[in-house]
């Protein structure tokens, strides 16, 4: 695939995408397509759904590049956010959910380690892992169920047998703690 | 201004919404009604909006596993793009970042002025070809040129805004989004001296969120701060402190919808209730 755009920033890639330069979209896909697909598959539990979500996310970037705001985050987080949202929509349809739950039931024993397994790459993975390690187990589990399994906070509350308000607070405080730890590590600014 | 300031909050009460920001960022709200209420609030509140973005950035790091992108999926995406002028896999690398490429219907025309980016999209071109066919060709072509020009102008505007945002330092939050908002008001700050030098741009959204973009205000010693004021009915109302070295400030205007002019003064570092010095810069519509 493409390589000549290796040194172009993501923000400038999106500018080029807005100018209908297909190679720029190809480069954005090369950089982030794997992560988008991986998250969509993790959330949906389905290769087919993940493929659909990945296509939708990049076609949407092509059609509405102005929705990306380089001042408010990275292109990767923007794409992952779109993929997550779409994947969650899909799995909340009843038919997809039952299949996914069967799959997840078989994975429940290892799911406590999923956040670590989803650590970015070898370069940043250690720092992300370290930050995740600062979370109390209750916060980490609530975030994991909500984000990686696409559960609503009410569902998380039922699964963890905690009050809904507690779950909401734990998710927010956990995210804040993670953000702080990653900022301390210099991963986030 | 990197620290949260009380006036960063919007006019609505943040309390009940704050509890939902984390679950909103994770797409874990339990109903569309909750989602709508959060999104309504985020349109007003810069600080809560920034918080959601920061959470999404955070979980994005957790979710990034760096797996290799599947080329087979790319082929399907490329198939959807319906590009006609450049075959997939045969990109025009030299022209990737070129501006105002004179293209109509995918073919270069040396004698055609301006039309560029939007004409690269096949869907647009199809509409163009459909309209310009048969007996209505001549008349329809004139109309289509007008429609196409508007579309191209709009796209050029968006490209320009994206380009400007891409060139900004990454420290500030939200300004690029505001700059792409078609309903935003843009106030150019100019110095009060006779040179009337450009000192930056104040971008104000309809519901009060405001951003100082591209500040050229010179740095002050730490004993002082720039303070922004809005003029409403002849009175100067403090909008917020810009700090000694303004850069990408985000503010919330309680009077954003009615302010017609803004002034910047130099004040003691804690700010003042009313201006104690003459303005150094002014912004009008």
mmCIF file of C-alpha atoms in Angstrom, chain A residues 19-21, chain B residues 85-86 91-92 94-104 106-109 112-120 152 156:
data_model
loop_
_atom_site.group_PDB
_atom_site.id
_atom_site.type_symbol
_atom_site.label_atom_id
_atom_site.label_comp_id
_atom_site.label_asym_id
_atom_site.label_seq_id
_atom_site.Cartn_x
_atom_site.Cartn_y
_atom_site.Cartn_z
ATOM 1 C CA UNK A 19 -9.463 17.865 -1.242
ATOM 2 C CA UNK A 20 -10.575 14.443 -2.405
ATOM 3 C CA UNK A 21 -7.091 12.981 -2.521
ATOM 4 C CA UNK B 85 -10.123 10.548 -12.031
ATOM 5 C CA UNK B 86 -7.494 8.559 -10.197
ATOM 6 C CA UNK B 91 -2.197 7.980 -7.049
ATOM 7 C CA UNK B 92 -0.920 11.282 -8.289
ATOM 8 C CA UNK B 94 2.834 15.090 -6.706
ATOM 9 C CA UNK B 95 -0.635 16.542 -6.692
ATOM 10 C CA UNK B 96 -1.825 15.272 -3.356
ATOM 11 C CA UNK B 97 -1.474 18.587 -1.624
ATOM 12 C CA UNK B 98 -1.881 20.820 -4.655
ATOM 13 C CA UNK B 99 -4.486 23.554 -4.533
ATOM 14 C CA UNK B 100 -7.071 24.612 -7.033
ATOM 15 C CA UNK B 101 -6.355 21.861 -9.446
ATOM 16 C CA UNK B 102 -8.321 22.924 -12.547
ATOM 17 C CA UNK B 103 -10.489 19.892 -13.092
ATOM 18 C CA UNK B 104 -13.943 19.577 -14.503
ATOM 19 C CA UNK B 106 -12.223 14.557 -13.923
ATOM 20 C CA UNK B 107 -10.348 15.943 -16.926
ATOM 21 C CA UNK B 108 -7.856 18.803 -16.667
ATOM 22 C CA UNK B 109 -8.897 21.945 -18.538
ATOM 23 C CA UNK B 112 -11.184 26.529 -16.786
ATOM 24 C CA UNK B 113 -10.749 28.604 -13.687
ATOM 25 C CA UNK B 114 -11.045 27.597 -10.011
ATOM 26 C CA UNK B 115 -13.156 24.439 -9.752
ATOM 27 C CA UNK B 116 -11.192 21.896 -7.808
ATOM 28 C CA UNK B 117 -11.889 19.500 -5.041
ATOM 29 C CA UNK B 118 -15.565 18.750 -5.182
ATOM 30 C CA UNK B 119 -15.378 17.907 -8.845
ATOM 31 C CA UNK B 120 -13.226 14.925 -7.934
ATOM 32 C CA UNK B 152 -17.176 23.928 -4.456
ATOM 33 C CA UNK B 156 -13.101 25.130 -0.319
#
